[in-house]
Tab-separated table of N, CA, C and O in Angstrom:
chain	number	residue	atom	x	y	z
A	79	MET	N	70.745	20.084	156.753
A	79	MET	CA	71.190	18.578	156.230
A	79	MET	C	73.411	19.296	155.733
A	79	MET	O	73.145	20.585	155.230
A	80	LEU	N	74.196	19.068	156.209
A	80	LEU	CA	75.320	19.577	155.984
A	80	LEU	C	75.997	19.034	154.555
A	80	LEU	O	75.943	17.529	154.283
A	81	ASN	N	77.250	19.514	153.954
A	81	ASN	CA	77.603	18.992	152.938
A	81	ASN	C	78.855	18.918	153.510
A	81	ASN	O	79.334	19.180	154.451
A	82	SER	N	79.635	17.435	153.403
A	82	SER	CA	80.669	16.715	153.389
A	82	SER	C	82.176	16.515	152.933
A	82	SER	O	81.690	16.485	151.738
A	83	PRO	N	82.989	17.356	153.354
A	83	PRO	CA	84.380	17.277	152.452
A	83	PRO	C	85.078	16.078	152.852
A	83	PRO	O	86.285	15.699	152.610
A	84	ARG	N	84.355	15.159	153.563
A	84	ARG	CA	85.300	14.205	153.883
A	84	ARG	C	85.100	12.715	153.124
A	84	ARG	O	85.479	11.697	153.572
A	85	VAL	N	84.305	12.632	152.194
A	85	VAL	CA	83.645	11.786	151.322
A	85	VAL	C	84.157	12.032	149.985
A	85	VAL	O	83.223	13.239	149.659
A	86	CYS	N	84.877	11.304	149.263
A	86	CYS	CA	84.961	11.696	147.647
A	86	CYS	C	84.599	10.971	146.884
A	86	CYS	O	84.501	9.754	147.188
A	87	ILE	N	84.137	10.990	145.553
A	87	ILE	CA	83.276	10.349	144.956
A	87	ILE	C	83.913	10.350	143.567
A	87	ILE	O	84.390	11.585	142.651
A	88	GLN	N	84.099	9.481	142.941
A	88	GLN	CA	84.959	9.358	141.902
A	88	GLN	C	83.830	8.243	140.978
A	88	GLN	O	83.532	7.184	141.331
A	89	VAL	N	84.001	8.735	139.607
A	89	VAL	CA	83.101	7.969	138.578
A	89	VAL	C	83.503	7.772	137.245
A	89	VAL	O	83.803	8.555	136.578
A	90	GLN	N	83.512	6.144	136.692
A	90	GLN	CA	84.073	5.962	135.293
A	90	GLN	C	82.741	5.628	134.767
A	90	GLN	O	82.134	4.796	135.028
A	91	SER	N	82.201	6.010	132.812
A	91	SER	CA	81.577	5.127	132.837
A	91	SER	C	82.051	4.995	131.161
A	91	SER	O	82.875	5.274	130.626
A	92	VAL	N	80.958	3.826	130.821
A	92	VAL	CA	81.613	3.021	129.453
A	92	VAL	C	80.624	2.852	128.670
A	92	VAL	O	78.910	2.773	129.735
A	93	TYR	N	80.663	2.974	127.605
A	93	TYR	CA	79.037	2.642	126.854
A	93	TYR	C	79.401	1.014	126.509
A	93	TYR	O	80.225	0.255	126.388
A	94	ILE	N	77.742	0.622	126.383
A	94	ILE	CA	77.639	-0.661	126.820
A	94	ILE	C	77.369	-1.394	124.809
A	94	ILE	O	76.102	-1.396	124.594
A	95	GLU	N	77.748	-1.498	124.067
A	95	GLU	CA	77.533	-1.350	122.617
A	95	GLU	C	76.759	-2.708	122.424
A	95	GLU	O	75.428	-2.490	121.699
A	96	SER	N	76.822	-4.003	123.258
A	96	SER	CA	76.108	-5.324	122.945
A	96	SER	C	74.799	-5.030	123.637
A	96	SER	O	73.855	-5.908	122.968
A	97	GLN	N	74.324	-4.217	124.517
A	97	GLN	CA	73.301	-4.448	124.934
A	97	GLN	C	72.257	-2.933	124.470
A	97	GLN	O	71.198	-2.527	124.636
A	98	SER	N	73.166	-2.253	123.541
A	98	SER	CA	72.593	-1.033	122.744
A	98	SER	C	72.022	-1.374	121.309
A	98	SER	O	72.368	-2.503	120.895
A	99	SER	N	70.560	-0.355	120.794
A	99	SER	CA	70.097	-0.423	119.232
A	99	SER	C	70.083	0.920	119.130
A	99	SER	O	68.775	1.219	119.567
A	100	PRO	N	70.985	1.458	118.637
A	100	PRO	CA	71.194	2.868	118.288
A	100	PRO	C	69.676	3.064	117.109
A	100	PRO	O	69.228	3.842	117.485
A	101	GLU	N	69.700	1.975	116.405
A	101	GLU	CA	68.236	2.230	115.780
A	101	GLU	C	66.876	2.506	116.134
A	101	GLU	O	66.009	2.908	115.688
A	102	HIS	N	66.938	2.065	117.422
A	102	HIS	CA	65.523	2.388	118.517
A	102	HIS	C	65.740	3.125	119.496
A	102	HIS	O	65.172	3.182	120.602
A	103	GLU	N	66.614	4.103	119.084
A	103	GLU	CA	67.035	5.367	120.317
A	103	GLU	C	67.123	4.331	121.805
A	103	GLU	O	66.837	4.982	122.525
A	104	ARG	N	67.845	3.729	121.604
A	104	ARG	CA	68.344	2.481	123.013
A	104	ARG	C	69.842	2.812	123.095
A	104	ARG	O	70.979	2.152	122.353
A	105	PHE	N	70.551	3.874	124.291
A	105	PHE	CA	72.086	3.582	124.111
A	105	PHE	C	72.211	3.341	125.905
A	105	PHE	O	71.784	3.571	126.844
A	106	VAL	N	72.241	2.113	126.010
A	106	VAL	CA	72.938	1.367	127.402
A	106	VAL	C	74.440	1.871	127.882
A	106	VAL	O	75.373	1.948	127.366
A	107	PHE	N	74.352	2.534	129.010
A	107	PHE	CA	75.760	2.520	129.623
A	107	PHE	C	75.824	2.182	130.833
A	107	PHE	O	74.745	2.137	131.646
A	108	ALA	N	77.276	1.810	131.646
A	108	ALA	CA	77.333	1.196	132.908
A	108	ALA	C	78.618	2.702	133.561
A	108	ALA	O	79.070	3.080	132.584
A	109	TYR	N	78.236	2.345	134.460
A	109	TYR	CA	78.950	3.799	135.271
A	109	TYR	C	78.929	2.693	136.412
A	109	TYR	O	78.709	2.160	137.489
A	110	THR	N	80.951	3.031	136.950
A	110	THR	CA	81.381	2.455	138.351
A	110	THR	C	81.341	3.588	139.007
A	110	THR	O	82.446	4.613	138.917
A	111	VAL	N	80.929	3.936	140.310
A	111	VAL	CA	81.218	4.987	141.358
A	111	VAL	C	82.160	4.522	142.085
A	111	VAL	O	81.618	3.198	142.986
A	112	THR	N	82.955	4.905	142.548
A	112	THR	CA	84.037	5.336	143.902
A	112	THR	C	83.460	5.714	144.793
A	112	THR	O	83.994	7.041	144.763
A	113	ILE	N	83.470	5.544	146.439
A	113	ILE	CA	83.200	6.404	147.214
A	113	ILE	C	84.030	5.873	148.261
A	113	ILE	O	84.482	5.201	148.622
A	114	ARG	N	84.970	7.116	148.483
A	114	ARG	CA	86.298	7.209	149.331
A	114	ARG	C	85.977	7.814	150.494
A	114	ARG	O	85.373	9.285	150.614
A	115	ASN	N	86.069	7.100	152.051
A	115	ASN	CA	85.823	7.630	153.255
A	115	ASN	C	87.205	8.665	153.838
A	115	ASN	O	88.287	8.043	154.245
A	116	LEU	N	87.607	9.694	153.269
A	116	LEU	CA	88.511	10.735	153.939
A	116	LEU	C	88.538	10.853	155.293
A	116	LEU	O	89.396	11.671	155.483
A	117	GLY	N	87.372	10.553	156.078
A	117	GLY	CA	87.373	11.349	157.243
A	117	GLY	C	88.018	10.523	158.347
A	117	GLY	O	88.601	9.338	157.914
A	118	ARG	N	87.798	10.736	160.028
A	118	ARG	CA	88.451	10.040	160.611
A	118	ARG	C	87.173	9.049	161.704
A	118	ARG	O	87.870	8.356	162.644
A	119	THR	N	86.041	9.058	161.101
A	119	THR	CA	84.862	8.164	161.435
A	119	THR	C	83.986	7.017	160.512
A	119	THR	O	84.017	7.749	159.186
A	120	PRO	N	83.378	6.539	160.593
A	120	PRO	CA	82.621	5.782	159.749
A	120	PRO	C	81.566	6.345	159.570
A	120	PRO	O	81.285	7.490	159.920
A	121	VAL	N	80.931	6.119	158.022
A	121	VAL	CA	79.950	6.840	157.492
A	121	VAL	C	79.172	5.733	156.730
A	121	VAL	O	79.822	4.334	156.552
A	122	GLN	N	77.662	5.925	156.627
A	122	GLN	CA	77.063	5.056	156.147
A	122	GLN	C	76.297	5.899	154.960
A	122	GLN	O	75.664	6.931	154.754
A	123	LEU	N	76.075	5.177	153.960
A	123	LEU	CA	75.482	5.458	152.562
A	123	LEU	C	73.805	5.123	152.882
A	123	LEU	O	73.528	4.179	153.105
A	124	LEU	N	72.906	6.046	153.094
A	124	LEU	CA	71.320	5.736	153.275
A	124	LEU	C	70.758	5.916	151.787
A	124	LEU	O	69.521	5.337	151.451
A	125	GLY	N	70.797	6.629	151.089
A	125	GLY	CA	70.399	7.034	149.998
A	125	GLY	C	70.909	7.616	148.151
A	125	GLY	O	72.258	8.119	148.508
A	126	ARG	N	70.281	7.827	147.668
A	126	ARG	CA	70.484	8.222	146.745
A	126	ARG	C	69.948	9.431	145.913
A	126	ARG	O	68.471	8.992	145.809
A	127	TYR	N	70.207	10.009	145.087
A	127	TYR	CA	69.425	11.156	143.894
A	127	TYR	C	70.289	11.506	142.667
A	127	TYR	O	71.872	11.876	142.902
A	128	TRP	N	69.748	11.081	141.586
A	128	TRP	CA	70.319	10.710	139.946
A	128	TRP	C	69.225	11.990	139.389
A	128	TRP	O	68.199	11.949	139.522
A	129	LEU	N	70.133	13.343	138.451
A	129	LEU	CA	69.392	13.452	137.678
A	129	LEU	C	70.153	13.100	136.138
A	129	LEU	O	71.545	13.498	136.148
A	130	ILE	N	69.548	12.535	135.323
A	130	ILE	CA	69.690	12.077	134.049
A	130	ILE	C	69.503	13.104	133.049
A	130	ILE	O	68.248	13.562	132.857
A	131	THR	N	70.152	13.626	132.206
A	131	THR	CA	69.825	14.706	130.970
A	131	THR	C	70.409	13.802	129.823
A	131	THR	O	71.668	13.305	129.936
A	132	ASN	N	69.279	13.682	128.794
A	132	ASN	CA	69.881	12.757	127.716
A	132	ASN	C	70.559	14.443	126.953
A	132	ASN	O	70.292	15.107	126.981
A	133	GLY	N	70.658	13.599	124.917
A	133	GLY	CA	71.169	14.639	124.518
A	133	GLY	C	70.485	15.861	123.970
A	133	GLY	O	70.914	17.085	123.669
A	134	ASN	N	68.752	15.249	124.337
A	134	ASN	CA	67.700	16.322	123.942
A	134	ASN	C	67.173	17.218	124.812
A	134	ASN	O	66.629	17.972	124.751
A	135	GLY	N	68.148	17.033	126.037
A	135	GLY	CA	67.813	17.682	127.437
A	135	GLY	C	66.982	17.699	128.377
A	135	GLY	O	66.286	17.984	128.879
A	136	HIS	N	66.156	15.946	127.720
A	136	HIS	CA	65.159	15.938	128.646
A	136	HIS	C	65.857	15.346	130.094
A	136	HIS	O	66.912	14.388	129.812
A	137	GLU	N	65.351	15.177	131.004
A	137	GLU	CA	65.709	14.962	132.145
A	137	GLU	C	64.638	14.365	133.077
A	137	GLU	O	63.732	14.392	133.217
A	138	THR	N	65.753	13.260	133.700
A	138	THR	CA	65.138	12.356	134.405
A	138	THR	C	65.478	12.235	136.083
A	138	THR	O	66.626	11.988	136.077
A	139	GLU	N	64.732	12.185	136.884
A	139	GLU	CA	64.926	12.136	138.539
A	139	GLU	C	65.194	11.250	138.426
A	139	GLU	O	64.005	9.856	138.536
A	140	VAL	N	66.169	10.217	139.641
A	140	VAL	CA	65.895	8.642	140.373
A	140	VAL	C	66.430	8.804	141.662
A	140	VAL	O	67.555	9.795	141.865
A	141	GLN	N	65.373	8.609	142.545
A	141	GLN	CA	65.813	8.439	143.952
A	141	GLN	C	65.378	7.459	144.649
A	141	GLN	O	64.097	6.577	144.042
A	142	GLY	N	66.338	6.585	145.256
A	142	GLY	CA	65.467	5.830	146.224
A	142	GLY	C	66.812	5.243	147.521
A	142	GLY	O	67.578	5.967	147.344
A	143	GLU	N	66.144	4.160	148.171
A	143	GLU	CA	67.170	3.910	149.389
A	143	GLU	C	68.205	2.853	149.010
A	143	GLU	O	68.606	2.161	147.813
A	144	GLY	N	69.488	3.842	149.227
A	144	GLY	CA	71.063	2.667	148.791
A	144	GLY	C	71.200	2.526	147.689
A	144	GLY	O	71.036	3.588	147.129
A	145	VAL	N	72.270	1.626	147.551
A	145	VAL	CA	72.719	1.441	145.991
A	145	VAL	C	72.674	-0.040	145.718
A	145	VAL	O	73.130	-0.790	146.372
A	146	ILE	N	72.349	-0.014	144.779
A	146	ILE	CA	72.277	-1.573	144.066
A	146	ILE	C	71.986	-2.600	145.201
A	146	ILE	O	72.487	-3.609	145.310
A	147	GLY	N	70.762	-2.065	146.104
A	147	GLY	CA	70.392	-2.933	147.227
A	147	GLY	C	71.170	-2.826	148.501
A	147	GLY	O	70.625	-4.081	149.227
A	148	ALA	N	72.112	-1.933	148.630
A	148	ALA	CA	72.779	-1.898	149.835
A	148	ALA	C	73.177	-0.615	150.220
A	148	ALA	O	72.955	0.299	149.785
A	149	GLN	N	73.115	-0.555	151.419
A	149	GLN	CA	73.324	0.737	152.295
A	149	GLN	C	74.841	0.572	152.940
A	149	GLN	O	74.891	0.583	154.195
A	150	PRO	N	75.605	0.870	152.112
A	150	PRO	CA	77.235	0.205	152.880
A	150	PRO	C	77.764	1.166	153.939
A	150	PRO	O	77.394	2.340	153.660
A	151	HIS	N	78.210	0.744	155.103
A	151	HIS	CA	78.977	1.119	155.715
A	151	HIS	C	80.399	1.602	155.262
A	151	HIS	O	81.071	0.535	154.670
A	152	ILE	N	81.150	2.487	155.527
A	152	ILE	CA	82.156	2.933	154.688
A	152	ILE	C	83.532	3.511	156.435
A	152	ILE	O	83.228	4.719	156.414
A	153	GLU	N	84.550	2.702	156.050
A	153	GLU	CA	85.822	2.594	157.523
A	153	GLU	C	86.360	3.795	157.126
A	153	GLU	O	86.693	4.229	156.109
A	154	PRO	N	86.591	4.551	157.809
A	154	PRO	CA	87.828	5.662	157.662
A	154	PRO	C	89.016	5.314	156.762
A	154	PRO	O	89.378	3.817	157.280
A	155	GLY	N	89.588	5.991	155.603
A	155	GLY	CA	90.439	5.172	154.970
A	155	GLY	C	90.016	4.166	153.953
A	155	GLY	O	90.773	4.092	152.994
A	156	ASN	N	88.802	3.865	153.638
A	156	ASN	CA	88.416	2.870	153.162
A	156	ASN	C	87.438	3.176	151.942
A	156	ASN	O	86.921	4.739	151.977
A	157	GLU	N	86.629	2.324	150.863
A	157	GLU	CA	86.083	2.716	149.910
A	157	GLU	C	85.422	1.923	149.662
A	157	GLU	O	85.392	0.549	150.062
A	158	TYR	N	84.170	2.317	148.945
A	158	TYR	CA	83.042	1.433	148.700
A	158	TYR	C	82.972	1.749	147.311
A	158	TYR	O	82.274	2.556	146.511
A	159	SER	N	83.023	0.657	146.148
A	159	SER	CA	82.443	0.649	144.712
A	159	SER	C	81.381	-0.012	144.136
A	159	SER	O	81.478	-1.347	144.601
A	160	TYR	N	80.986	0.086	143.419
A	160	TYR	CA	79.737	-0.237	142.807
A	160	TYR	C	79.725	0.032	141.140
A	160	TYR	O	79.472	1.062	140.748
A	161	THR	N	78.684	-0.835	140.473
A	161	THR	CA	78.390	-0.570	138.945
A	161	THR	C	77.009	-0.841	138.903
A	161	THR	O	76.670	-1.751	139.206
A	162	SER	N	76.665	0.390	138.044
A	162	SER	CA	75.209	0.099	137.882
A	162	SER	C	75.058	0.494	136.501
A	162	SER	O	76.017	0.735	135.744
A	163	GLY	N	73.615	0.963	135.851
A	163	GLY	CA	73.782	1.384	134.179
A	163	GLY	C	72.516	2.304	134.356
A	163	GLY	O	71.973	2.622	135.048
A	164	ALA	N	72.535	2.871	133.218
A	164	ALA	CA	71.367	3.778	132.667
A	164	ALA	C	71.464	3.697	131.159
A	164	ALA	O	72.286	3.133	130.217
A	165	VAL	N	70.173	3.866	130.757
A	165	VAL	CA	69.306	3.798	129.459
A	165	VAL	C	68.973	5.280	129.094
A	165	VAL	O	68.411	5.711	129.550
A	166	LEU	N	69.782	5.804	127.824
A	166	LEU	CA	69.483	6.876	127.193
A	166	LEU	C	68.884	6.376	125.678
A	166	LEU	O	68.862	5.594	124.996
A	167	GLU	N	67.831	7.783	125.053
A	167	GLU	CA	67.397	7.690	124.126
A	167	GLU	C	68.722	8.460	122.824
A	167	GLU	O	68.207	8.249	121.752
A	168	THR	N	69.554	8.891	123.381
A	168	THR	CA	70.476	9.652	122.710
A	168	THR	C	71.947	8.906	122.903
A	168	THR	O	71.940	8.302	123.920
A	169	PRO	N	72.794	9.099	121.894
A	169	PRO	CA	74.261	8.658	121.963
A	169	PRO	C	74.632	9.567	122.838
A	169	PRO	O	76.162	9.269	123.306
A	170	LEU	N	74.317	10.484	123.707
A	170	LEU	CA	75.243	11.456	124.651
A	170	LEU	C	74.546	11.986	125.968
A	170	LEU	O	73.181	12.240	125.466
A	171	GLY	N	74.724	11.805	127.060
A	171	GLY	CA	73.883	12.589	128.096
A	171	GLY	C	74.671	12.927	129.321
A	171	GLY	O	76.290	12.238	129.188
A	172	THR	N	74.032	13.176	130.512
A	172	THR	CA	74.761	13.352	131.538
A	172	THR	C	74.278	12.897	132.765
A	172	THR	O	73.425	12.589	132.889
A	173	MET	N	75.121	12.486	134.282
A	173	MET	CA	74.432	12.436	135.375
A	173	MET	C	75.343	13.242	136.038
A	173	MET	O	76.311	13.446	135.975
A	174	GLN	N	74.020	13.294	137.555
A	174	GLN	CA	74.979	14.285	138.420
A	174	GLN	C	73.925	13.723	139.536
A	174	GLN	O	72.943	13.384	139.276
A	175	GLY	N	74.578	14.116	140.756
A	175	GLY	CA	73.288	14.127	142.234
A	175	GLY	C	73.833	14.247	143.373
A	175	GLY	O	75.318	15.145	143.548
A	176	HIS	N	73.467	13.251	143.963
A	176	HIS	CA	74.111	13.025	145.711
A	176	HIS	C	73.655	11.673	146.255
A	176	HIS	O	72.829	11.411	145.848
A	177	TYR	N	74.488	11.643	147.527
A	177	TYR	CA	74.422	10.811	148.267
A	177	TYR	C	74.026	11.008	149.571
A	177	TYR	O	74.520	12.186	150.050
A	178	GLU	N	73.269	10.720	150.202
A	178	GLU	CA	72.349	11.069	151.734
A	178	GLU	C	73.145	10.044	152.707
A	178	GLU	O	73.155	8.602	152.271
A	179	MET	N	73.757	10.615	153.161
A	179	MET	CA	74.747	9.753	154.057
A	179	MET	C	74.457	10.114	155.832
A	179	MET	O	74.070	11.214	155.955
A	180	VAL	N	75.024	9.137	156.768
A	180	VAL	CA	75.152	9.769	157.816
A	180	VAL	C	76.289	9.397	158.331
A	180	VAL	O	77.071	8.151	157.894
A	181	ASP	N	76.650	9.854	159.150
A	181	ASP	CA	78.003	9.776	160.074
A	181	ASP	C	77.948	9.000	161.356
A	181	ASP	O	76.920	8.935	161.656
A	182	SER	N	79.086	8.623	162.254
A	182	SER	CA	78.857	7.597	163.156
A	182	SER	C	77.893	8.226	164.117
A	182	SER	O	77.486	7.571	165.118
A	183	GLN	N	77.790	9.311	164.522
A	183	GLN	CA	77.022	10.131	165.307
A	183	GLN	C	75.468	10.103	164.811
A	183	GLN	O	75.149	10.999	165.911
A	184	GLY	N	75.239	9.629	163.851
A	184	GLY	CA	73.806	9.693	163.195
A	184	GLY	C	73.365	10.950	162.784
A	184	GLY	O	72.408	11.178	162.121
A	185	ASP	N	74.503	12.059	162.524
A	185	ASP	CA	74.273	13.225	161.700
A	185	ASP	C	74.242	13.060	160.189
A	185	ASP	O	75.179	12.349	159.584
A	186	ALA	N	72.968	13.408	159.903
A	186	ALA	CA	72.821	13.207	158.052
A	186	ALA	C	73.495	14.491	157.306
A	186	ALA	O	74.040	15.541	158.105
A	187	PHE	N	74.486	13.882	156.333
A	187	PHE	CA	75.181	15.057	155.232
A	187	PHE	C	75.167	14.587	153.814
A	187	PHE	O	74.250	13.214	153.537
A	188	ARG	N	75.169	15.461	153.039
A	188	ARG	CA	75.240	15.276	151.683
A	188	ARG	C	76.115	15.188	151.034
A	188	ARG	O	77.095	16.284	151.352
A	189	VAL	N	76.249	14.185	150.072
A	189	VAL	CA	78.108	14.086	149.197
A	189	VAL	C	77.501	14.254	147.777
A	189	VAL	O	76.550	13.359	147.423
A	190	ALA	N	78.097	15.767	147.145
A	190	ALA	CA	77.453	16.262	146.079
A	190	ALA	C	78.208	14.532	144.841
A	190	ALA	O	79.368	14.307	145.106
A	191	ILE	N	77.575	14.478	143.922
A	191	ILE	CA	78.052	13.344	142.921
A	191	ILE	C	78.315	14.633	141.793
A	191	ILE	O	77.404	14.905	141.199
A	192	PRO	N	79.783	14.593	141.329
A	192	PRO	CA	79.730	15.583	140.089
A	192	PRO	C	79.384	14.988	138.617
A	192	PRO	O	79.293	13.979	138.539
A	193	VAL	N	78.949	16.002	138.071
A	193	VAL	CA	78.455	16.030	136.755
A	193	VAL	C	79.377	15.246	135.724
A	193	VAL	O	80.746	15.252	135.894
A	194	PHE	N	78.607	13.674	135.193
A	194	PHE	CA	79.777	12.902	134.367
A	194	PHE	C	79.021	12.795	133.114
A	194	PHE	O	77.799	12.666	133.223
A	195	ARG	N	79.826	12.190	131.858
A	195	ARG	CA	79.038	12.453	130.557
A	195	ARG	C	78.983	10.873	130.499
A	195	ARG	O	79.561	9.793	130.874
A	196	LEU	N	78.016	10.742	129.831
A	196	LEU	CA	77.446	9.187	128.973
A	196	LEU	C	77.993	9.525	127.509
A	196	LEU	O	77.142	10.098	126.930
A	197	ALA	N	77.794	8.907	127.331
A	197	ALA	CA	78.961	8.946	125.638
A	197	ALA	C	79.388	7.608	124.889
A	197	ALA	O	80.342	7.138	125.245
A	198	ILE	N	78.455	7.489	123.475
A	198	ILE	CA	79.416	6.749	122.805
A	198	ILE	C	80.780	7.339	122.239
A	198	ILE	O	80.812	8.222	121.736
A	199	PRO	N	81.774	6.058	122.197
A	199	PRO	CA	83.075	6.279	121.775
A	199	PRO	C	83.426	7.754	120.711
A	199	PRO	O	83.926	8.508	120.784
A	200	ALA	N	82.193	7.638	119.497
A	200	ALA	CA	82.648	8.727	118.527
A	200	ALA	C	82.284	9.603	118.794
A	200	ALA	O	82.688	10.786	117.912
A	201	PHE	N	81.645	9.888	120.166
A	201	PHE	CA	81.060	11.543	120.525
A	201	PHE	C	82.351	11.925	121.332
A	201	PHE	O	81.971	13.235	121.910
A	202	ILE	N	82.928	11.649	121.783
A	202	ILE	CA	84.122	11.602	122.989
A	202	ILE	C	84.695	12.727	122.320
A	202	ILE	O	85.429	13.501	123.080
A	203	HIS	N	85.306	12.733	120.941
A	203	HIS	CA	86.217	12.990	120.751
A	203	HIS	C	86.016	14.427	120.082
A	203	HIS	O	85.052	14.779	119.756
């Protein structure tokens, strides 16, 4: 399986205070991922893998088909964005992982999702 420079990943995360319950060690975060196809041929996202680490160093692995129920095709020069969420037991954590993708010839490749932080605003400074 190849790594591909043809696809660019950007992630933004936000703390969802209204759904969180710090007194019950429940911290809810939303994250929006934008996947850009910088190559010359269409690509399709088939699967995902996440490594979620909370502030105590506890790791959770999540993998599955597609993202939010879709296996999007992304044409050259286009992008696909989606929003999902994570619940941590701590006010600070990280996520990272990769997407399993195929190009128009059916060749599989992996795109790394760089580590990003999940943090309530007080922990960012």
